[in-house]
Short mmCIF file of C-alpha atoms and ligand atoms in Angstrom, two decimals:
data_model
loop_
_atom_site.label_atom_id
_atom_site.label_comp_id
_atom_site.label_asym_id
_atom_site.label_seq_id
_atom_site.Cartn_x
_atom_site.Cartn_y
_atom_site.Cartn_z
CA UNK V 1 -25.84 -61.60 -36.71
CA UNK V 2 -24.09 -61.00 -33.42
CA UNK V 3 -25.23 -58.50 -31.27
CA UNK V 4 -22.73 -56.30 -29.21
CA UNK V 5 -22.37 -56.82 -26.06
CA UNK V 6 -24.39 -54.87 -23.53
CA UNK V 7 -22.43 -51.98 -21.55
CA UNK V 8 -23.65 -52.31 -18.19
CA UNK V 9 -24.80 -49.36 -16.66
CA UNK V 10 -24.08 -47.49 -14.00
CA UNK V 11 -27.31 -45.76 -12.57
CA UNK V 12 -26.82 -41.84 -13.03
CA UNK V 13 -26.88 -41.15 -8.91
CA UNK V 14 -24.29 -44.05 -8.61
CA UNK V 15 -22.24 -42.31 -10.70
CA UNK V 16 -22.72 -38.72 -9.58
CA UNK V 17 -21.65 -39.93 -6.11
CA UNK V 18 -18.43 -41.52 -7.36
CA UNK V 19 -17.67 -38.74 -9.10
CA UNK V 20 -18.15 -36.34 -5.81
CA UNK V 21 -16.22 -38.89 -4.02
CA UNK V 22 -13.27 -38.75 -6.21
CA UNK V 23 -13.47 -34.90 -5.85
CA UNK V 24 -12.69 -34.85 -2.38
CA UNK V 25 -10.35 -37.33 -2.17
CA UNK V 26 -7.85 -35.30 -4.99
CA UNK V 27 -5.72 -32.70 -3.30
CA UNK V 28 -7.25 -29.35 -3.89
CA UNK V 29 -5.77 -26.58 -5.51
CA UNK V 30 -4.53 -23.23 -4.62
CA UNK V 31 -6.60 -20.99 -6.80
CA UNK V 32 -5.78 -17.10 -7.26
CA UNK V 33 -9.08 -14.89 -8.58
CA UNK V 34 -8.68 -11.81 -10.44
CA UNK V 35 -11.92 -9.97 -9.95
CA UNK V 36 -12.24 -7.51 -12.12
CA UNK V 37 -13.34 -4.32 -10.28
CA UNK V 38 -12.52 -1.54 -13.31
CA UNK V 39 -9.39 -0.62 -12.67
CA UNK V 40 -8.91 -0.99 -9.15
CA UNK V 41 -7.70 -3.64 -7.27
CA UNK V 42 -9.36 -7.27 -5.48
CA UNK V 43 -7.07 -10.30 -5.57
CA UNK V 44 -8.99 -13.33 -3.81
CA UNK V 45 -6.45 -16.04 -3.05
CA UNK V 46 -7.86 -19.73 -1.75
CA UNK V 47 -5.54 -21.91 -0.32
CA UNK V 48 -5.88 -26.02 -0.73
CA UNK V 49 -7.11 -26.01 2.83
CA UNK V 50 -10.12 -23.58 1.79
CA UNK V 51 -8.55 -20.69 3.71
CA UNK V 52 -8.84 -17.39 1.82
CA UNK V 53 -6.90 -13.84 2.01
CA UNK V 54 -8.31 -10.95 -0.15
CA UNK V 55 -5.81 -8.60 -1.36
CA UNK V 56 -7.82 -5.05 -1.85
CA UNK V 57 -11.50 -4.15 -2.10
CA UNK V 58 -12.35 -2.42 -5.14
CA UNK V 59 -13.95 0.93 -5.47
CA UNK V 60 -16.50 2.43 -3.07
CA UNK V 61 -20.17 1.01 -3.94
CA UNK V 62 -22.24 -2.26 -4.23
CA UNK V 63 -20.82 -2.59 -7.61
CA UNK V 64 -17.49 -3.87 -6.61
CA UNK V 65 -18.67 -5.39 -3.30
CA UNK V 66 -21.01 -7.39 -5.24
CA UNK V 67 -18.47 -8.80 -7.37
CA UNK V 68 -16.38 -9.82 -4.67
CA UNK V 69 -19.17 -11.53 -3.07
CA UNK V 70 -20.15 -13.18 -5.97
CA UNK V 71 -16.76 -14.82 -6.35
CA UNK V 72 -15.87 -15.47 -2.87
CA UNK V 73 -19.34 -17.27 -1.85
CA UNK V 74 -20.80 -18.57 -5.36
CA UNK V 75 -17.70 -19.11 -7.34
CA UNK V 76 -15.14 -20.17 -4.44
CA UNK V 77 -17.72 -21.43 -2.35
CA UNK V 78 -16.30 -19.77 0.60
CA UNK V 79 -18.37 -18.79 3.73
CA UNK V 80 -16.18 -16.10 4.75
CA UNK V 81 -13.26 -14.43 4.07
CA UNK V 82 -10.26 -15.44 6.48
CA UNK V 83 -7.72 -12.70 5.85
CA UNK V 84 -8.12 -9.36 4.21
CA UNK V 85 -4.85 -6.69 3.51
CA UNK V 86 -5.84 -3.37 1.87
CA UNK V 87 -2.25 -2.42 0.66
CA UNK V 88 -2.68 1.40 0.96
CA UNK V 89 -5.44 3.63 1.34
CA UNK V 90 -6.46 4.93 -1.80
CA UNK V 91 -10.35 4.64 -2.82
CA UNK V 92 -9.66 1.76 -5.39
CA UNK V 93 -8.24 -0.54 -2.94
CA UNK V 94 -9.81 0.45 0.35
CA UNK V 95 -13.34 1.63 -1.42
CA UNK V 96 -14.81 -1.05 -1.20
CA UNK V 97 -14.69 -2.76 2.66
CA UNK V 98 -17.78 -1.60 4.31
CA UNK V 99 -20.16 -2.69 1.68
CA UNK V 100 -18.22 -6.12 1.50
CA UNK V 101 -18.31 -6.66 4.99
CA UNK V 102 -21.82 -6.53 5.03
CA UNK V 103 -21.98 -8.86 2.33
CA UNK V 104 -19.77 -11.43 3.82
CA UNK V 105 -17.84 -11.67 7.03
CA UNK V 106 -14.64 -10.63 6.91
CA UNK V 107 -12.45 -12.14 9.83
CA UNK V 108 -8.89 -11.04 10.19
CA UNK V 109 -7.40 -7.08 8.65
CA UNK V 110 -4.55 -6.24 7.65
CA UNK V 111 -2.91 -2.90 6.43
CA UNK V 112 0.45 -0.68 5.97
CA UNK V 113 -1.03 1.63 9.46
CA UNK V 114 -3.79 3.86 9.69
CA UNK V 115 -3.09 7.27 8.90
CA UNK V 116 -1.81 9.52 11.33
CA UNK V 117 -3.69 11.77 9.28
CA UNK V 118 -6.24 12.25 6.20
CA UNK V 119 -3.28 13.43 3.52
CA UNK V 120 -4.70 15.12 0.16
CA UNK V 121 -5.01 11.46 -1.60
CA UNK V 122 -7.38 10.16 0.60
CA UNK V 123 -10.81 9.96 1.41
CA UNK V 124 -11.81 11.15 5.42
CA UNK V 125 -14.97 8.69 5.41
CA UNK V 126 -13.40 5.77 3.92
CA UNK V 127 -11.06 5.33 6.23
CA UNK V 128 -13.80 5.90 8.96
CA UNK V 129 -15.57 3.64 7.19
CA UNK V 130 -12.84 0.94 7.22
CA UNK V 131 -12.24 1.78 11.42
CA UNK V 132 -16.02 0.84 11.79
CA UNK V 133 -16.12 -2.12 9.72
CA UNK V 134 -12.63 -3.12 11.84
CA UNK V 135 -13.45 -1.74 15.17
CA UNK V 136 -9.63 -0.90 14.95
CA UNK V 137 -8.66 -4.22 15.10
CA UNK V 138 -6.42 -4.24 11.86
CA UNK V 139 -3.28 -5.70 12.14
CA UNK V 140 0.07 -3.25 10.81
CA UNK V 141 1.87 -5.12 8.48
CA UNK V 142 5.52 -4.39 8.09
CA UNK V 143 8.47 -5.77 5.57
CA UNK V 144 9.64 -9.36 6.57
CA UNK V 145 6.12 -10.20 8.42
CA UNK V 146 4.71 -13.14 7.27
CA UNK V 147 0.94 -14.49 6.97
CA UNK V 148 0.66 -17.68 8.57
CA UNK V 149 -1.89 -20.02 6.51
CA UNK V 150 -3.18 -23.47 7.59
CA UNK V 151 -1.67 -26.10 6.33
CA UNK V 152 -3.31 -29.84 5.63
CA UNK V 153 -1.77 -32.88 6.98
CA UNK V 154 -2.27 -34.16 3.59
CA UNK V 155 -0.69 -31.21 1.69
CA UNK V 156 2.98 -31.83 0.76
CA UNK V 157 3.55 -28.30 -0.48
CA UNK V 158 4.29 -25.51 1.97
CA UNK V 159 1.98 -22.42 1.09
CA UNK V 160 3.98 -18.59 2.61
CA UNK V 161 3.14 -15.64 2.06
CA UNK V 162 5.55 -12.76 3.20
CA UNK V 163 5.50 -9.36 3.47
CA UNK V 164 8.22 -7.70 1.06
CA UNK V 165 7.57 -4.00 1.25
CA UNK V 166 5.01 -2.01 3.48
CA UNK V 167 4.67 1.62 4.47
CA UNK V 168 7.31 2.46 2.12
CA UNK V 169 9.96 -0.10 3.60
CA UNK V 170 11.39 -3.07 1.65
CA UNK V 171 12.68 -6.14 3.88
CA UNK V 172 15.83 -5.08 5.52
CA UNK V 173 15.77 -1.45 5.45
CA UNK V 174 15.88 0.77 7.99
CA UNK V 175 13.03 2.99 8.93
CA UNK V 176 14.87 6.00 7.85
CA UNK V 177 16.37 4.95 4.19
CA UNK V 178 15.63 7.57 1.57
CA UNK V 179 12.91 6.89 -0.85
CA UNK V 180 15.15 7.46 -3.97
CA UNK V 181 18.04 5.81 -3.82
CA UNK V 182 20.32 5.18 -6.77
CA UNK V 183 21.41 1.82 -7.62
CA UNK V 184 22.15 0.14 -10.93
CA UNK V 185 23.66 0.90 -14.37
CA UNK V 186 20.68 1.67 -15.98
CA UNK V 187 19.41 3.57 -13.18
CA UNK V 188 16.73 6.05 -13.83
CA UNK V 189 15.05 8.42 -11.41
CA UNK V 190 11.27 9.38 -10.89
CA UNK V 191 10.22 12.65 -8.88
CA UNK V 192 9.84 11.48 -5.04
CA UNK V 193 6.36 9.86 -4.60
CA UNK V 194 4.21 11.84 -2.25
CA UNK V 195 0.96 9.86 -2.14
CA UNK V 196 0.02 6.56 -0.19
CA UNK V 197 1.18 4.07 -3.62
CA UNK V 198 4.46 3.88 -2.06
CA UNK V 199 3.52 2.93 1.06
CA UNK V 200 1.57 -0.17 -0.61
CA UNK V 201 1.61 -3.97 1.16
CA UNK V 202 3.47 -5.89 -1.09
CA UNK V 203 3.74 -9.65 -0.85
CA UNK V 204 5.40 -12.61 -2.42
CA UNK V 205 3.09 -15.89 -2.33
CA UNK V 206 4.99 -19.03 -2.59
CA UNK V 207 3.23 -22.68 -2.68
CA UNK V 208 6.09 -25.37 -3.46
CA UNK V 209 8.08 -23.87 -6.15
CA UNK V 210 5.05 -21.37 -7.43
CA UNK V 211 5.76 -17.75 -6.92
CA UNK V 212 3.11 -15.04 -7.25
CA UNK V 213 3.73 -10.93 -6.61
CA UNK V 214 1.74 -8.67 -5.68
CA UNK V 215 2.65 -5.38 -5.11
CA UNK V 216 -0.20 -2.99 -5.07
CA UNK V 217 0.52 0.19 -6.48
CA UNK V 218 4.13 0.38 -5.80
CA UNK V 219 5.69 3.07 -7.98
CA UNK V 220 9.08 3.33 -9.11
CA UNK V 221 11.45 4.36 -6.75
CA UNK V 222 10.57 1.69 -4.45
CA UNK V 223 10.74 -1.10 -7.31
CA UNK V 224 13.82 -0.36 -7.83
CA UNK V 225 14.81 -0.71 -4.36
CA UNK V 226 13.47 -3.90 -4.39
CA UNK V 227 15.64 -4.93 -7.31
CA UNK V 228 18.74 -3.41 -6.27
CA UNK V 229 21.62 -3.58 -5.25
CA UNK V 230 19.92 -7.55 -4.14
CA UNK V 231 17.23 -8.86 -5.64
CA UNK V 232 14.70 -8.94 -2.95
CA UNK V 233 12.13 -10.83 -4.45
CA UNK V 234 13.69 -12.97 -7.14
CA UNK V 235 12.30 -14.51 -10.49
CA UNK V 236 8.43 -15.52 -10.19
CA UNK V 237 6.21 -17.08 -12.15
CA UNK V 238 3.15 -15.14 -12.00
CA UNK V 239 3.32 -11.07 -11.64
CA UNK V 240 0.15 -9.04 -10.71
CA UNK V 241 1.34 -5.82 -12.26
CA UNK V 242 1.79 -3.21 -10.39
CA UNK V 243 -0.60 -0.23 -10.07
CA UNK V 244 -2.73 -1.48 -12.91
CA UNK V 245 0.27 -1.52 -15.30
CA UNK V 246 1.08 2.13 -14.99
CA UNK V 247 4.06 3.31 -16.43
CA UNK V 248 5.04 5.69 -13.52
CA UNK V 249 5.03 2.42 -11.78
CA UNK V 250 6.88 -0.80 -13.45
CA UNK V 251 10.16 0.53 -13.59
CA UNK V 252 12.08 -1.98 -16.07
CA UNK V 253 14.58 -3.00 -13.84
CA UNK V 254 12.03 -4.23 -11.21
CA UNK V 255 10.21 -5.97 -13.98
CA UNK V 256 13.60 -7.77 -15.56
CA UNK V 257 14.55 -8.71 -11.87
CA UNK V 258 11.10 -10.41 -11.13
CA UNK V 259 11.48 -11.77 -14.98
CA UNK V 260 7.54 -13.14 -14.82
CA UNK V 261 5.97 -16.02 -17.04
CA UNK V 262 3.18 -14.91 -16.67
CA UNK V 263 1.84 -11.10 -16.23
CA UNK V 264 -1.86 -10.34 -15.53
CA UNK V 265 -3.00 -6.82 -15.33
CA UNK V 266 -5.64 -5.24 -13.21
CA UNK V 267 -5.92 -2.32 -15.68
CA UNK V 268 -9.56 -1.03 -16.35
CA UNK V 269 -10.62 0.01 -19.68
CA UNK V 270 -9.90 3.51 -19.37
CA UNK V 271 -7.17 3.18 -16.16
CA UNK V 272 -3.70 1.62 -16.08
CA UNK V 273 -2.44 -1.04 -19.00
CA UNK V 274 -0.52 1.82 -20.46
CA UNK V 275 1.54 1.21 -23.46
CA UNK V 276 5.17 1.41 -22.21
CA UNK V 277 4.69 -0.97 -19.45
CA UNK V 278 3.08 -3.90 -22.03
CA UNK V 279 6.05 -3.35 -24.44
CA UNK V 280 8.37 -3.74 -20.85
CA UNK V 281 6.11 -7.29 -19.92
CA UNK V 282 6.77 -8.14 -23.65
CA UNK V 283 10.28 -7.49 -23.94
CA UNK V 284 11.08 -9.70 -21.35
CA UNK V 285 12.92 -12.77 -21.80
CA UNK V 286 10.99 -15.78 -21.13
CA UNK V 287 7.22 -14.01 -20.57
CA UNK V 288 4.41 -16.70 -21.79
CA UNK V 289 1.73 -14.62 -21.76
CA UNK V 290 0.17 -11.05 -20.54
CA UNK V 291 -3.40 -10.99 -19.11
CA UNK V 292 -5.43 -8.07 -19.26
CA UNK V 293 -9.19 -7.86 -16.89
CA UNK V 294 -9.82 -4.65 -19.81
CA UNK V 295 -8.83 -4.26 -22.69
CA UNK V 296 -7.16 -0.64 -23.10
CA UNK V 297 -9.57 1.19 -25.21
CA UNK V 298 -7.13 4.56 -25.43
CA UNK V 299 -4.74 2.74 -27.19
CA UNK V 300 -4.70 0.21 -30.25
CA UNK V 301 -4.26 -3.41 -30.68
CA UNK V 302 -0.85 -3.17 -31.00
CA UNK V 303 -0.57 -2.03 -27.27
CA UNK V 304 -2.64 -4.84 -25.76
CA UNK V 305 -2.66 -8.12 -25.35
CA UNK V 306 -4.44 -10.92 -27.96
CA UNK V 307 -8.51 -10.92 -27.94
CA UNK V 308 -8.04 -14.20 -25.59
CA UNK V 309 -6.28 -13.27 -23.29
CA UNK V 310 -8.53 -10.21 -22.42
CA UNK V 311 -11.23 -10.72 -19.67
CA UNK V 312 -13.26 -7.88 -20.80
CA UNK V 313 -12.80 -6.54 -24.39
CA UNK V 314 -15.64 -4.16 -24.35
CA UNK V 315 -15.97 -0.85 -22.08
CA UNK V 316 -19.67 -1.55 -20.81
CA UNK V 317 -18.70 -4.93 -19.65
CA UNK V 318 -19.93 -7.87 -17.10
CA UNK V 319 -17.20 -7.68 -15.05
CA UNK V 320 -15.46 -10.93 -16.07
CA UNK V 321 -12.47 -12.26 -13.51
CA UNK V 322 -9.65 -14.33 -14.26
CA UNK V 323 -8.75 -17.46 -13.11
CA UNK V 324 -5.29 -18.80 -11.90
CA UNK V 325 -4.99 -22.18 -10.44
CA UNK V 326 -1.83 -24.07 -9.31
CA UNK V 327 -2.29 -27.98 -8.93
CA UNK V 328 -1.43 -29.55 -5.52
CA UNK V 329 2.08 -30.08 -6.64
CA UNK V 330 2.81 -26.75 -7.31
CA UNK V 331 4.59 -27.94 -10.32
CA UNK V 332 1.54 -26.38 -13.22
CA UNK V 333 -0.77 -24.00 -13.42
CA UNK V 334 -3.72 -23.13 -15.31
CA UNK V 335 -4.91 -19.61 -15.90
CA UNK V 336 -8.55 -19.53 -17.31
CA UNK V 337 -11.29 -16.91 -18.12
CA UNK V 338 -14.27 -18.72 -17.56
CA UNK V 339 -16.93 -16.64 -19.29
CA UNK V 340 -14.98 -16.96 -22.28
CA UNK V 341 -14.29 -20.48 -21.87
CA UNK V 342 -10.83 -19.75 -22.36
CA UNK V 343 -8.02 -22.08 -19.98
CA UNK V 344 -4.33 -22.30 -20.66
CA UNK V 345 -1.93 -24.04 -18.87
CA UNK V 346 1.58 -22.97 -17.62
CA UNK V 347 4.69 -25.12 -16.30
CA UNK V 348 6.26 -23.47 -13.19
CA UNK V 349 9.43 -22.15 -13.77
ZN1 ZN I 401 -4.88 1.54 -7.46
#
């Protein structure tokens, strides 16, 4: 009787060292983290280079601080965060800055301007809080400004992000255009928007031919602006929905202009992901998929997205982000929700 031949091997440490080797030889990645602070907002974007911008804090506390942390330094493996835009100055976005900064150093801040002064949506010692933790060195951000992010020798695809809309400006206005403005055939008015949402950063991330938007909370007077009478941000692939997926936000025509693949809401499970503005994200020609970080529990299945593609499904939850990453091409990307083990993956448009 024969015997088979002997595999040789290949001792274990050999092997793990190959394998770390071939690691950091492959171009990295630009990954895009949803963390999921309960209905407020904290985008942490990485770029293939390692450099990182957070978009928004979370709410006031260690809660959402220590979330952020936890991604940025054991999930990303970052030492610090690079860049950091709070796109207006309400407590779910802004909340969460001192306690993060002491967490992890925070290098470079950007916002739409400090107030002038404390209006009736906003919090006095948060924004003293965020002056500290700056020692007013925050940068003013206005429409058409762009972010300038390293860029490897080795890294074929050009990684922008620009500034689309910011103290209640879209790229190419002028400072005095009227909030309400009507344009389009299906045009529909809100009520003029009196609080700091409209004033909200909003950029357009673009690495080779992947688009991402995020526009805070804009609401839906400006959205409209941005889709009309020009299209000022054009189709995308990925679209962080606005203001947690409220409906007095994600106006329909903002939401057909963008046309997304791919929607992922920051809703929380009692805040935002509101009925009308899934059955707008579903409606839409050409959408893949909707994310949710919560499911909705005020409304019923029918209103929210599938079991798997819902971060956190129950109300007393572990906080459980989602994952986007585009490969080095910028040609794919894969949107996963690790604790569920859950990873699908996405041609750019
Ligand atoms: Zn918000």
């Amino acid at each position: 009787m024969k015997r088979k031949p002997r595999v040789p091997m290949v001792p274990l440490a050999l092997l793990f060292l190959l394998c770390q080797t071939t690691a950091r030889a492959a171009p990295k990645h630009l990954d895009i983290y949803f963390i999921d602070v309960e209905g407020g907002a904290a985008t942490l974007i990485v770029s293939p280079t390692g450099e990182s911008l957070l978009i928004d804090s979370g709410f006031p506390g260690d809660r959402d601080a220590g979330r952020i942390a936890h991604v940025a330094l054991e999930v990303a493996g970052l030492k610090q965060i690079d860049h950091c835009i709070v796109t207006h100055w309400h407590r779910d976005h802004v909340g969460g800055i001192a306690p993060l900064a002491r967490l992890i150093r925070i290098k470079n801040y950007y916002d739409h301007r400090l107030p002038q002064a404390i209006a009736a949506d906003m919090q006095a010692e948060l924004i003293e809080a965020y002056k500290q933790t700056t020692q007013g060195k925050s940068v003013t951000l206005r429409a058409g400004d762009e972010l300038k992010l390293r860029r490897s020798r080795s890294s074929l695809r050009p990684l922008n992000i620009r500034v689309l809309a910011a103290g209640g400006m879209v790229i190419g206005e002028q400072s005095s255009a009227p909030q309400v403005r009507p344009c389009g055939s299906d045009f529909e008015a809100k009520p003029e928007d009196k609080t700091d949402n409209t004033n909200s950063v909003a950029i357009l991330l673009t690495f080779g031919r992947f688009r991402f938007f995020d526009g805070g909370d804009l609401m839906w007077n400006i959205e409209n602006r941005l889709a009309c009478p020009k299209n000022l941000v054009g189709a995308v692939d990925v679209y962080q929905v606005d203001h947690h997926g409220s409906d007095v936000s994600n106006n329909p025509t903002f939401v057909r202009a963008i046309s997304p693949r791919v929607a992922i809401i920051n809703d929380g499970p009692r805040k935002g992901g509101e009925a009308r503005t899934f059955s707008t994200l579903k409606s839409l020609k050409g959408i893949e998929a909707v994310y949710q970080l919560h499911r909705n529990v005020r409304t019923s299945d029918k209103d929210n997205t599938m079991s798997g593609y819902i971060a956190n499904e129950a109300e007393a939850c572990q906080g459980n982000f989602i994952k986007l990453s585009v490969d080095s091409s910028g040609r794919s990307y894969t949107v996963s929700i690790p604790a569920k083990q859950i990873s699908r993956s996405y041609r750019v448009r």
